[in-house]
Amino acid sequence: MSEDDLFERIQSAGQEREDAIVSLRGMLLRGLSKSLNNRYGQPFFAEDIVQEALMKILDSLDQFEGRSKFTTWAMTIANRIGISALRRKYHQDVSMEAFRDNDGSRIEIAIAEESDGSALEDREALIAKLQLLIDSELSAKQRMAMRAFLAGYSTDGIAERTQSNRNAVYKLIHDARVKLREGLERSGITADYVSTIFA
Amino acid sequence: MRLDSRQFSELIKLSFTAVKSDTLGCDGCYEMMDQFAQANLDRVELSDAMRLVRTHIEQCKCCRDEYQSLLTALREVA
């Protein structure tokens, strides 16, 4: 059965449609079982996810515009449903500390130092600069999103906890990253320099 | 929250890999993820729109994980 066949048959009626759905279901099951099992350290119940995905795909057939193969489009939908379910389970086990704002969403850098001499001084100077940038350049929302991300939350997990959306959380973190990079570079601190002092 | 050494390293990496040119966002990326995956599977040259998707995927861990998972699934059934 070709790609075109599958899409056309799913839109048909009777046994032909049923057979096409069985084919699509088998393909999604095989693909997601391979890609999502044990991702985020979570068991993956493919049957349940594929059933949910199939319903969404069948309800959305009118949105398939043929910009990719039908099976690629369908797998993209199923993959989103599967990975979102795994992330929700994963986040249940991650500490909520990052979201507590009783410390003003502070991000504190205090690393145990094992080096000596000039490297130690350089590291301390870098850490002091980074701490200053975090405290002075980032908003409270950016700090909270960043520390939740560093604590292991995905952007959609942070969005769920903060009643926001993935796009907005991504922008908070991304803008914070750019601010930190620009601030460090203004001080003459480059990625190569950091690699050198932490070598 | 006090960062441990792994989180500090991650913060440094996140900072120095940030680029301003990511204008797409996660929603835009998802809208075109099937096309981007198809282009990569078919090994065709990326259009300007697909390059935006690539830039976002390089910048966004969440979308990158999702895309890598998608590619694995698609290669399994190819």
PDB file of C-alpha atoms in Angstrom:
ATOM      1  CA  MET A   1       0.000   0.000   0.000  1.00  0.00           C
ATOM      2  CA  SER A   2       1.551   3.302  -1.053  1.00  0.00           C
ATOM      3  CA  GLU A   3       1.458   6.596   0.831  1.00  0.00           C
ATOM      4  CA  ASP A   4      -1.203   7.984  -1.467  1.00  0.00           C
ATOM      5  CA  ASP A   5      -3.199   4.788  -1.173  1.00  0.00           C
ATOM      6  CA  LEU A   6      -3.259   4.973   2.589  1.00  0.00           C
ATOM      7  CA  PHE A   7      -4.590   8.526   2.694  1.00  0.00           C
ATOM      8  CA  GLU A   8      -7.184   7.813   0.020  1.00  0.00           C
ATOM      9  CA  ARG A   9      -8.310   4.578   1.625  1.00  0.00           C
ATOM     10  CA  ILE A  10      -8.678   6.175   5.028  1.00  0.00           C
ATOM     11  CA  GLN A  11     -11.014   8.675   3.420  1.00  0.00           C
ATOM     12  CA  SER A  12     -13.046   5.927   1.787  1.00  0.00           C
ATOM     13  CA  ALA A  13     -15.721   3.827   3.471  1.00  0.00           C
ATOM     14  CA  GLY A  14     -16.348   0.300   4.630  1.00  0.00           C
ATOM     15  CA  GLN A  15     -13.734  -2.428   4.799  1.00  0.00           C
ATOM     16  CA  GLU A  16     -11.204  -0.497   2.731  1.00  0.00           C
ATOM     17  CA  ARG A  17     -11.201   2.290   5.329  1.00  0.00           C
ATOM     18  CA  GLU A  18     -10.997  -0.180   8.212  1.00  0.00           C
ATOM     19  CA  ASP A  19      -8.016  -1.930   6.635  1.00  0.00           C
ATOM     20  CA  ALA A  20      -6.242   1.383   6.076  1.00  0.00           C
ATOM     21  CA  ILE A  21      -6.782   2.402   9.705  1.00  0.00           C
ATOM     22  CA  VAL A  22      -5.354  -0.931  10.855  1.00  0.00           C
ATOM     23  CA  SER A  23      -2.285  -0.305   8.663  1.00  0.00           C
ATOM     24  CA  LEU A  24      -1.827   3.211  10.013  1.00  0.00           C
ATOM     25  CA  ARG A  25      -2.304   2.020  13.568  1.00  0.00           C
ATOM     26  CA  GLY A  26       0.357  -0.663  13.124  1.00  0.00           C
ATOM     27  CA  MET A  27       2.790   1.832  11.668  1.00  0.00           C
ATOM     28  CA  LEU A  28       2.284   4.327  14.511  1.00  0.00           C
ATOM     29  CA  LEU A  29       2.630   1.561  17.077  1.00  0.00           C
ATOM     30  CA  ARG A  30       5.898   0.365  15.588  1.00  0.00           C
ATOM     31  CA  GLY A  31       7.368   3.849  15.204  1.00  0.00           C
ATOM     32  CA  LEU A  32       6.433   5.190  18.626  1.00  0.00           C
ATOM     33  CA  SER A  33       7.412   1.989  20.419  1.00  0.00           C
ATOM     34  CA  LYS A  34      10.879   2.429  18.965  1.00  0.00           C
ATOM     35  CA  SER A  35      11.223   6.164  19.579  1.00  0.00           C
ATOM     36  CA  LEU A  36       9.495   6.740  22.913  1.00  0.00           C
ATOM     37  CA  ASN A  37      10.092   3.655  25.010  1.00  0.00           C
ATOM     38  CA  ASN A  38      12.101   4.654  28.090  1.00  0.00           C
ATOM     39  CA  ARG A  39      12.454   8.240  26.893  1.00  0.00           C
ATOM     40  CA  TYR A  40      12.568  10.495  29.988  1.00  0.00           C
ATOM     41  CA  GLY A  41      13.081   7.286  31.964  1.00  0.00           C
ATOM     42  CA  GLN A  42       9.384   6.528  31.704  1.00  0.00           C
ATOM     43  CA  PRO A  43       7.629   3.360  30.553  1.00  0.00           C
ATOM     44  CA  PHE A  44       5.654   4.000  27.402  1.00  0.00           C
ATOM     45  CA  PHE A  45       2.180   2.554  26.968  1.00  0.00           C
ATOM     46  CA  ALA A  46       2.070   2.683  23.201  1.00  0.00           C
ATOM     47  CA  GLU A  47      -1.368   1.145  22.767  1.00  0.00           C
ATOM     48  CA  ASP A  48      -3.112   3.921  24.709  1.00  0.00           C
ATOM     49  CA  ILE A  49      -1.181   6.699  23.010  1.00  0.00           C
ATOM     50  CA  VAL A  50      -1.709   5.308  19.523  1.00  0.00           C
ATOM     51  CA  GLN A  51      -5.433   5.006  20.156  1.00  0.00           C
ATOM     52  CA  GLU A  52      -5.601   8.663  21.222  1.00  0.00           C
ATOM     53  CA  ALA A  53      -3.416   9.687  18.287  1.00  0.00           C
ATOM     54  CA  LEU A  54      -5.520   7.773  15.792  1.00  0.00           C
ATOM     55  CA  MET A  55      -8.653   9.571  16.936  1.00  0.00           C
ATOM     56  CA  LYS A  56      -6.958  12.948  16.567  1.00  0.00           C
ATOM     57  CA  ILE A  57      -5.537  12.060  13.150  1.00  0.00           C
ATOM     58  CA  LEU A  58      -8.888  10.848  11.854  1.00  0.00           C
ATOM     59  CA  ASP A  59     -10.584  13.969  13.187  1.00  0.00           C
ATOM     60  CA  SER A  60      -7.975  16.174  11.495  1.00  0.00           C
ATOM     61  CA  LEU A  61      -7.793  14.614   8.027  1.00  0.00           C
ATOM     62  CA  ASP A  62      -9.129  17.813   6.465  1.00  0.00           C
ATOM     63  CA  GLN A  63      -6.027  19.610   7.782  1.00  0.00           C
ATOM     64  CA  PHE A  64      -3.613  17.379   5.883  1.00  0.00           C
ATOM     65  CA  GLU A  65      -2.325  19.568   3.067  1.00  0.00           C
ATOM     66  CA  GLY A  66       0.157  17.185   1.488  1.00  0.00           C
ATOM     67  CA  ARG A  67       3.213  19.259   2.451  1.00  0.00           C
ATOM     68  CA  SER A  68       4.801  16.028   3.690  1.00  0.00           C
ATOM     69  CA  LYS A  69       3.896  12.391   3.214  1.00  0.00           C
ATOM     70  CA  PHE A  70       0.686  11.419   4.959  1.00  0.00           C
ATOM     71  CA  THR A  71       2.474   8.968   7.244  1.00  0.00           C
ATOM     72  CA  THR A  72       5.022  11.651   8.221  1.00  0.00           C
ATOM     73  CA  TRP A  73       2.194  14.052   9.068  1.00  0.00           C
ATOM     74  CA  ALA A  74       0.357  11.388  11.050  1.00  0.00           C
ATOM     75  CA  MET A  75       3.490  10.308  12.922  1.00  0.00           C
ATOM     76  CA  THR A  76       4.212  13.946  13.833  1.00  0.00           C
ATOM     77  CA  ILE A  77       0.804  14.199  15.518  1.00  0.00           C
ATOM     78  CA  ALA A  78       1.200  10.870  17.299  1.00  0.00           C
ATOM     79  CA  ASN A  79       4.725  11.721  18.402  1.00  0.00           C
ATOM     80  CA  ARG A  80       3.543  15.014  19.944  1.00  0.00           C
ATOM     81  CA  ILE A  81       0.824  13.217  21.908  1.00  0.00           C
ATOM     82  CA  GLY A  82       3.237  10.522  23.058  1.00  0.00           C
ATOM     83  CA  ILE A  83       6.114  12.770  24.084  1.00  0.00           C
ATOM     84  CA  SER A  84       3.759  15.170  25.878  1.00  0.00           C
ATOM     85  CA  ALA A  85       2.325  12.292  27.925  1.00  0.00           C
ATOM     86  CA  LEU A  86       5.811  11.107  28.868  1.00  0.00           C
ATOM     87  CA  ARG A  87       6.888  14.597  29.887  1.00  0.00           C
ATOM     88  CA  ARG A  88       3.835  15.013  32.108  1.00  0.00           C
ATOM     89  CA  LYS A  89       4.729  11.777  33.920  1.00  0.00           C
ATOM     90  CA  TYR A  90       8.374  12.768  34.167  1.00  0.00           C
ATOM     91  CA  HIS A  91       7.567  16.159  35.675  1.00  0.00           C
ATOM     92  CA  GLN A  92       5.597  14.519  38.479  1.00  0.00           C
ATOM     93  CA  ASP A  93       8.935  13.328  39.884  1.00  0.00           C
ATOM     94  CA  VAL A  94      10.871  16.595  39.489  1.00  0.00           C
ATOM     95  CA  SER A  95      11.255  18.912  42.489  1.00  0.00           C
ATOM     96  CA  MET A  96       8.920  21.896  42.588  1.00  0.00           C
ATOM     97  CA  GLU A  97      11.553  24.061  44.270  1.00  0.00           C
ATOM     98  CA  ALA A  98      12.214  26.027  41.085  1.00  0.00           C
ATOM     99  CA  PHE A  99       8.663  27.374  41.109  1.00  0.00           C
ATOM    100  CA  ARG A 100       8.699  28.632  44.689  1.00  0.00           C
ATOM    101  CA  ASP A 101       9.175  32.385  44.573  1.00  0.00           C
ATOM    102  CA  ASN A 102       9.792  33.064  48.285  1.00  0.00           C
ATOM    103  CA  ASP A 103      13.437  33.769  47.419  1.00  0.00           C
ATOM    104  CA  GLY A 104      12.586  36.149  44.579  1.00  0.00           C
ATOM    105  CA  SER A 105      13.294  33.398  42.031  1.00  0.00           C
ATOM    106  CA  ARG A 106      16.984  33.796  42.758  1.00  0.00           C
ATOM    107  CA  ILE A 107      19.520  31.730  40.879  1.00  0.00           C
ATOM    108  CA  GLU A 108      22.589  31.329  43.039  1.00  0.00           C
ATOM    109  CA  ILE A 109      25.890  30.147  41.648  1.00  0.00           C
ATOM    110  CA  ALA A 110      28.155  28.566  44.243  1.00  0.00           C
ATOM    111  CA  ILE A 111      30.380  25.864  42.879  1.00  0.00           C
ATOM    112  CA  ALA A 112      32.835  23.817  44.897  1.00  0.00           C
ATOM    113  CA  GLU A 113      36.259  24.758  43.600  1.00  0.00           C
ATOM    114  CA  GLU A 114      39.016  22.236  43.138  1.00  0.00           C
ATOM    115  CA  SER A 115      41.482  24.249  41.106  1.00  0.00           C
ATOM    116  CA  ASP A 116      44.322  26.432  42.335  1.00  0.00           C
ATOM    117  CA  GLY A 117      46.033  29.731  41.612  1.00  0.00           C
ATOM    118  CA  SER A 118      45.044  31.858  38.657  1.00  0.00           C
ATOM    119  CA  ALA A 119      42.408  29.441  37.360  1.00  0.00           C
ATOM    120  CA  LEU A 120      40.552  29.731  40.636  1.00  0.00           C
ATOM    121  CA  GLU A 121      40.644  33.526  40.483  1.00  0.00           C
ATOM    122  CA  ASP A 122      39.445  33.487  36.866  1.00  0.00           C
ATOM    123  CA  ARG A 123      36.615  31.151  37.753  1.00  0.00           C
ATOM    124  CA  GLU A 124      35.558  33.273  40.690  1.00  0.00           C
ATOM    125  CA  ALA A 125      35.580  36.361  38.473  1.00  0.00           C
ATOM    126  CA  LEU A 126      33.434  34.606  35.868  1.00  0.00           C
ATOM    127  CA  ILE A 127      30.974  33.376  38.475  1.00  0.00           C
ATOM    128  CA  ALA A 128      30.737  36.860  40.006  1.00  0.00           C
ATOM    129  CA  LYS A 129      30.070  38.385  36.592  1.00  0.00           C
ATOM    130  CA  LEU A 130      27.454  35.787  35.703  1.00  0.00           C
ATOM    131  CA  GLN A 131      25.764  36.215  39.076  1.00  0.00           C
ATOM    132  CA  LEU A 132      25.644  39.974  38.544  1.00  0.00           C
ATOM    133  CA  LEU A 133      24.111  39.538  35.102  1.00  0.00           C
ATOM    134  CA  ILE A 134      21.494  37.110  36.400  1.00  0.00           C
ATOM    135  CA  ASP A 135      20.541  39.455  39.234  1.00  0.00           C
ATOM    136  CA  SER A 136      20.558  42.674  37.224  1.00  0.00           C
ATOM    137  CA  GLU A 137      19.602  41.745  33.651  1.00  0.00           C
ATOM    138  CA  LEU A 138      17.010  38.994  34.023  1.00  0.00           C
ATOM    139  CA  SER A 139      13.427  39.568  35.106  1.00  0.00           C
ATOM    140  CA  ALA A 140      11.898  37.466  37.884  1.00  0.00           C
ATOM    141  CA  LYS A 141       9.892  35.543  35.277  1.00  0.00           C
ATOM    142  CA  GLN A 142      13.013  34.850  33.244  1.00  0.00           C
ATOM    143  CA  ARG A 143      14.868  33.649  36.342  1.00  0.00           C
ATOM    144  CA  MET A 144      12.022  31.367  37.349  1.00  0.00           C
ATOM    145  CA  ALA A 145      11.730  29.874  33.860  1.00  0.00           C
ATOM    146  CA  MET A 146      15.491  29.456  33.610  1.00  0.00           C
ATOM    147  CA  ARG A 147      15.903  27.755  36.966  1.00  0.00           C
ATOM    148  CA  ALA A 148      12.966  25.430  36.294  1.00  0.00           C
ATOM    149  CA  PHE A 149      14.587  24.535  32.989  1.00  0.00           C
ATOM    150  CA  LEU A 150      17.924  23.903  34.694  1.00  0.00           C
ATOM    151  CA  ALA A 151      16.110  21.786  37.298  1.00  0.00           C
ATOM    152  CA  GLY A 152      14.947  19.452  34.538  1.00  0.00           C
ATOM    153  CA  TYR A 153      11.610  20.823  33.399  1.00  0.00           C
ATOM    154  CA  SER A 154      10.891  21.027  29.692  1.00  0.00           C
ATOM    155  CA  THR A 155       9.420  24.244  28.338  1.00  0.00           C
ATOM    156  CA  ASP A 156       5.958  22.706  28.087  1.00  0.00           C
ATOM    157  CA  GLY A 157       6.288  21.419  31.641  1.00  0.00           C
ATOM    158  CA  ILE A 158       7.107  24.921  32.852  1.00  0.00           C
ATOM    159  CA  ALA A 159       4.197  26.287  30.835  1.00  0.00           C
ATOM    160  CA  GLU A 160       1.820  23.835  32.475  1.00  0.00           C
ATOM    161  CA  ARG A 161       3.025  24.731  35.983  1.00  0.00           C
ATOM    162  CA  THR A 162       2.820  28.463  35.377  1.00  0.00           C
ATOM    163  CA  GLN A 163      -0.434  28.518  33.362  1.00  0.00           C
ATOM    164  CA  SER A 164       1.490  29.837  30.392  1.00  0.00           C
ATOM    165  CA  ASN A 165       2.238  28.362  26.993  1.00  0.00           C
ATOM    166  CA  ARG A 166       5.287  26.709  25.479  1.00  0.00           C
ATOM    167  CA  ASN A 167       6.030  29.577  23.117  1.00  0.00           C
ATOM    168  CA  ALA A 168       6.014  32.172  25.903  1.00  0.00           C
ATOM    169  CA  VAL A 169       8.214  30.070  28.173  1.00  0.00           C
ATOM    170  CA  TYR A 170      10.635  29.402  25.345  1.00  0.00           C
ATOM    171  CA  LYS A 171      10.880  33.137  24.674  1.00  0.00           C
ATOM    172  CA  LEU A 172      11.538  33.898  28.357  1.00  0.00           C
ATOM    173  CA  ILE A 173      14.402  31.398  28.452  1.00  0.00           C
ATOM    174  CA  HIS A 174      15.784  32.292  25.056  1.00  0.00           C
ATOM    175  CA  ASP A 175      15.803  36.029  25.746  1.00  0.00           C
ATOM    176  CA  ALA A 176      17.513  35.349  29.076  1.00  0.00           C
ATOM    177  CA  ARG A 177      20.181  33.292  27.316  1.00  0.00           C
ATOM    178  CA  VAL A 178      20.834  36.079  24.819  1.00  0.00           C
ATOM    179  CA  LYS A 179      21.092  38.657  27.616  1.00  0.00           C
ATOM    180  CA  LEU A 180      23.616  36.531  29.487  1.00  0.00           C
ATOM    181  CA  ARG A 181      25.701  35.884  26.384  1.00  0.00           C
ATOM    182  CA  GLU A 182      25.747  39.550  25.423  1.00  0.00           C
ATOM    183  CA  GLY A 183      26.604  40.574  28.970  1.00  0.00           C
ATOM    184  CA  LEU A 184      29.450  38.104  29.200  1.00  0.00           C
ATOM    185  CA  GLU A 185      30.797  39.094  25.796  1.00  0.00           C
ATOM    186  CA  ARG A 186      30.661  42.780  26.725  1.00  0.00           C
ATOM    187  CA  SER A 187      33.019  41.872  29.540  1.00  0.00           C
ATOM    188  CA  GLY A 188      35.325  40.067  27.148  1.00  0.00           C
ATOM    189  CA  ILE A 189      34.251  36.619  28.339  1.00  0.00           C
ATOM    190  CA  THR A 190      33.935  34.222  25.429  1.00  0.00           C
ATOM    191  CA  ALA A 191      33.041  30.539  25.185  1.00  0.00           C
ATOM    192  CA  ASP A 192      36.688  29.731  24.431  1.00  0.00           C
ATOM    193  CA  TYR A 193      37.825  31.611  27.510  1.00  0.00           C
ATOM    194  CA  VAL A 194      35.359  29.706  29.704  1.00  0.00           C
ATOM    195  CA  SER A 195      36.533  26.417  28.227  1.00  0.00           C
ATOM    196  CA  THR A 196      40.097  27.377  29.062  1.00  0.00           C
ATOM    197  CA  ILE A 197      39.536  28.235  32.695  1.00  0.00           C
ATOM    198  CA  PHE A 198      37.407  25.156  33.288  1.00  0.00           C
ATOM    199  CA  ALA A 199      39.682  22.788  31.364  1.00  0.00           C
TER     200      ALA A 199
ATOM    201  CA  MET B   1      17.892  27.935  44.083  1.00  0.00           C
ATOM    202  CA  ARG B   2      21.558  27.095  44.196  1.00  0.00           C
ATOM    203  CA  LEU B   3      22.994  25.629  41.001  1.00  0.00           C
ATOM    204  CA  ASP B   4      25.087  22.496  41.154  1.00  0.00           C
ATOM    205  CA  SER B   5      28.064  22.068  38.825  1.00  0.00           C
ATOM    206  CA  ARG B   6      26.009  20.310  36.145  1.00  0.00           C
ATOM    207  CA  GLN B   7      23.421  23.093  36.134  1.00  0.00           C
ATOM    208  CA  PHE B   8      26.150  25.725  36.045  1.00  0.00           C
ATOM    209  CA  SER B   9      27.743  24.045  33.017  1.00  0.00           C
ATOM    210  CA  GLU B  10      24.347  23.871  31.351  1.00  0.00           C
ATOM    211  CA  LEU B  11      23.738  27.567  32.026  1.00  0.00           C
ATOM    212  CA  ILE B  12      27.084  28.480  30.474  1.00  0.00           C
ATOM    213  CA  LYS B  13      26.346  26.312  27.453  1.00  0.00           C
ATOM    214  CA  LEU B  14      22.849  27.767  27.066  1.00  0.00           C
ATOM    215  CA  SER B  15      24.245  31.279  27.232  1.00  0.00           C
ATOM    216  CA  PHE B  16      26.969  30.902  24.650  1.00  0.00           C
ATOM    217  CA  THR B  17      24.840  28.946  22.183  1.00  0.00           C
ATOM    218  CA  ALA B  18      21.994  31.485  22.142  1.00  0.00           C
ATOM    219  CA  VAL B  19      21.424  33.201  18.810  1.00  0.00           C
ATOM    220  CA  LYS B  20      19.136  36.144  18.128  1.00  0.00           C
ATOM    221  CA  SER B  21      18.078  34.792  14.762  1.00  0.00           C
ATOM    222  CA  ASP B  22      15.578  32.291  16.168  1.00  0.00           C
ATOM    223  CA  THR B  23      12.348  34.009  15.215  1.00  0.00           C
ATOM    224  CA  LEU B  24      10.091  30.998  14.779  1.00  0.00           C
ATOM    225  CA  GLY B  25       9.073  29.850  18.273  1.00  0.00           C
ATOM    226  CA  CYS B  26       7.820  26.434  19.320  1.00  0.00           C
ATOM    227  CA  ASP B  27       4.377  26.687  17.735  1.00  0.00           C
ATOM    228  CA  GLY B  28       5.788  27.676  14.369  1.00  0.00           C
ATOM    229  CA  CYS B  29       8.308  24.892  14.598  1.00  0.00           C
ATOM    230  CA  TYR B  30       5.634  22.287  15.269  1.00  0.00           C
ATOM    231  CA  GLU B  31       3.533  23.578  12.375  1.00  0.00           C
ATOM    232  CA  MET B  32       6.373  22.745   9.996  1.00  0.00           C
ATOM    233  CA  MET B  33       8.012  19.827  11.775  1.00  0.00           C
ATOM    234  CA  ASP B  34       6.538  17.226   9.420  1.00  0.00           C
ATOM    235  CA  GLN B  35       7.852  19.121   6.399  1.00  0.00           C
ATOM    236  CA  PHE B  36      11.249  19.526   8.010  1.00  0.00           C
ATOM    237  CA  ALA B  37      11.432  15.823   8.836  1.00  0.00           C
ATOM    238  CA  GLN B  38      10.358  14.957   5.300  1.00  0.00           C
ATOM    239  CA  ALA B  39      13.005  17.217   3.792  1.00  0.00           C
ATOM    240  CA  ASN B  40      15.669  15.611   5.934  1.00  0.00           C
ATOM    241  CA  LEU B  41      14.521  12.069   5.184  1.00  0.00           C
ATOM    242  CA  ASP B  42      14.409  12.847   1.460  1.00  0.00           C
ATOM    243  CA  ARG B  43      17.753  14.679   1.697  1.00  0.00           C
ATOM    244  CA  VAL B  44      16.510  17.692  -0.222  1.00  0.00           C
ATOM    245  CA  GLU B  45      17.964  21.187   0.089  1.00  0.00           C
ATOM    246  CA  LEU B  46      16.278  23.185   2.823  1.00  0.00           C
ATOM    247  CA  SER B  47      14.138  26.166   1.863  1.00  0.00           C
ATOM    248  CA  ASP B  48      14.398  29.426   3.818  1.00  0.00           C
ATOM    249  CA  ALA B  49      11.371  28.402   5.890  1.00  0.00           C
ATOM    250  CA  MET B  50      12.953  25.050   6.713  1.00  0.00           C
ATOM    251  CA  ARG B  51      16.164  26.783   7.747  1.00  0.00           C
ATOM    252  CA  LEU B  52      14.138  28.700  10.317  1.00  0.00           C
ATOM    253  CA  VAL B  53      12.893  25.378  11.653  1.00  0.00           C
ATOM    254  CA  ARG B  54      16.441  24.087  11.820  1.00  0.00           C
ATOM    255  CA  THR B  55      17.593  27.167  13.732  1.00  0.00           C
ATOM    256  CA  HIS B  56      14.777  26.790  16.237  1.00  0.00           C
ATOM    257  CA  ILE B  57      15.463  23.088  16.730  1.00  0.00           C
ATOM    258  CA  GLU B  58      19.113  23.880  17.366  1.00  0.00           C
ATOM    259  CA  GLN B  59      18.091  26.441  19.995  1.00  0.00           C
ATOM    260  CA  CYS B  60      15.178  24.670  21.703  1.00  0.00           C
ATOM    261  CA  LYS B  61      15.867  21.470  23.643  1.00  0.00           C
ATOM    262  CA  CYS B  62      12.162  20.666  23.906  1.00  0.00           C
ATOM    263  CA  CYS B  63      11.575  20.814  20.159  1.00  0.00           C
ATOM    264  CA  ARG B  64      14.916  19.105  19.482  1.00  0.00           C
ATOM    265  CA  ASP B  65      13.947  16.127  21.648  1.00  0.00           C
ATOM    266  CA  GLU B  66      10.601  15.928  19.924  1.00  0.00           C
ATOM    267  CA  TYR B  67      12.149  16.106  16.480  1.00  0.00           C
ATOM    268  CA  GLN B  68      14.738  13.445  17.267  1.00  0.00           C
ATOM    269  CA  SER B  69      11.989  11.182  18.546  1.00  0.00           C
ATOM    270  CA  LEU B  70       9.986  11.803  15.378  1.00  0.00           C
ATOM    271  CA  LEU B  71      12.934  10.970  13.147  1.00  0.00           C
ATOM    272  CA  THR B  72      13.575   7.747  15.055  1.00  0.00           C
ATOM    273  CA  ALA B  73       9.934   6.722  14.628  1.00  0.00           C
ATOM    274  CA  LEU B  74       9.882   7.568  10.928  1.00  0.00           C
ATOM    275  CA  ARG B  75      13.114   5.694  10.247  1.00  0.00           C
ATOM    276  CA  GLU B  76      11.707   2.675  12.043  1.00  0.00           C
ATOM    277  CA  VAL B  77       8.749   2.477   9.669  1.00  0.00           C
ATOM    278  CA  ALA B  78      10.529   3.568   6.478  1.00  0.00           C
TER     279      ALA B  78
END
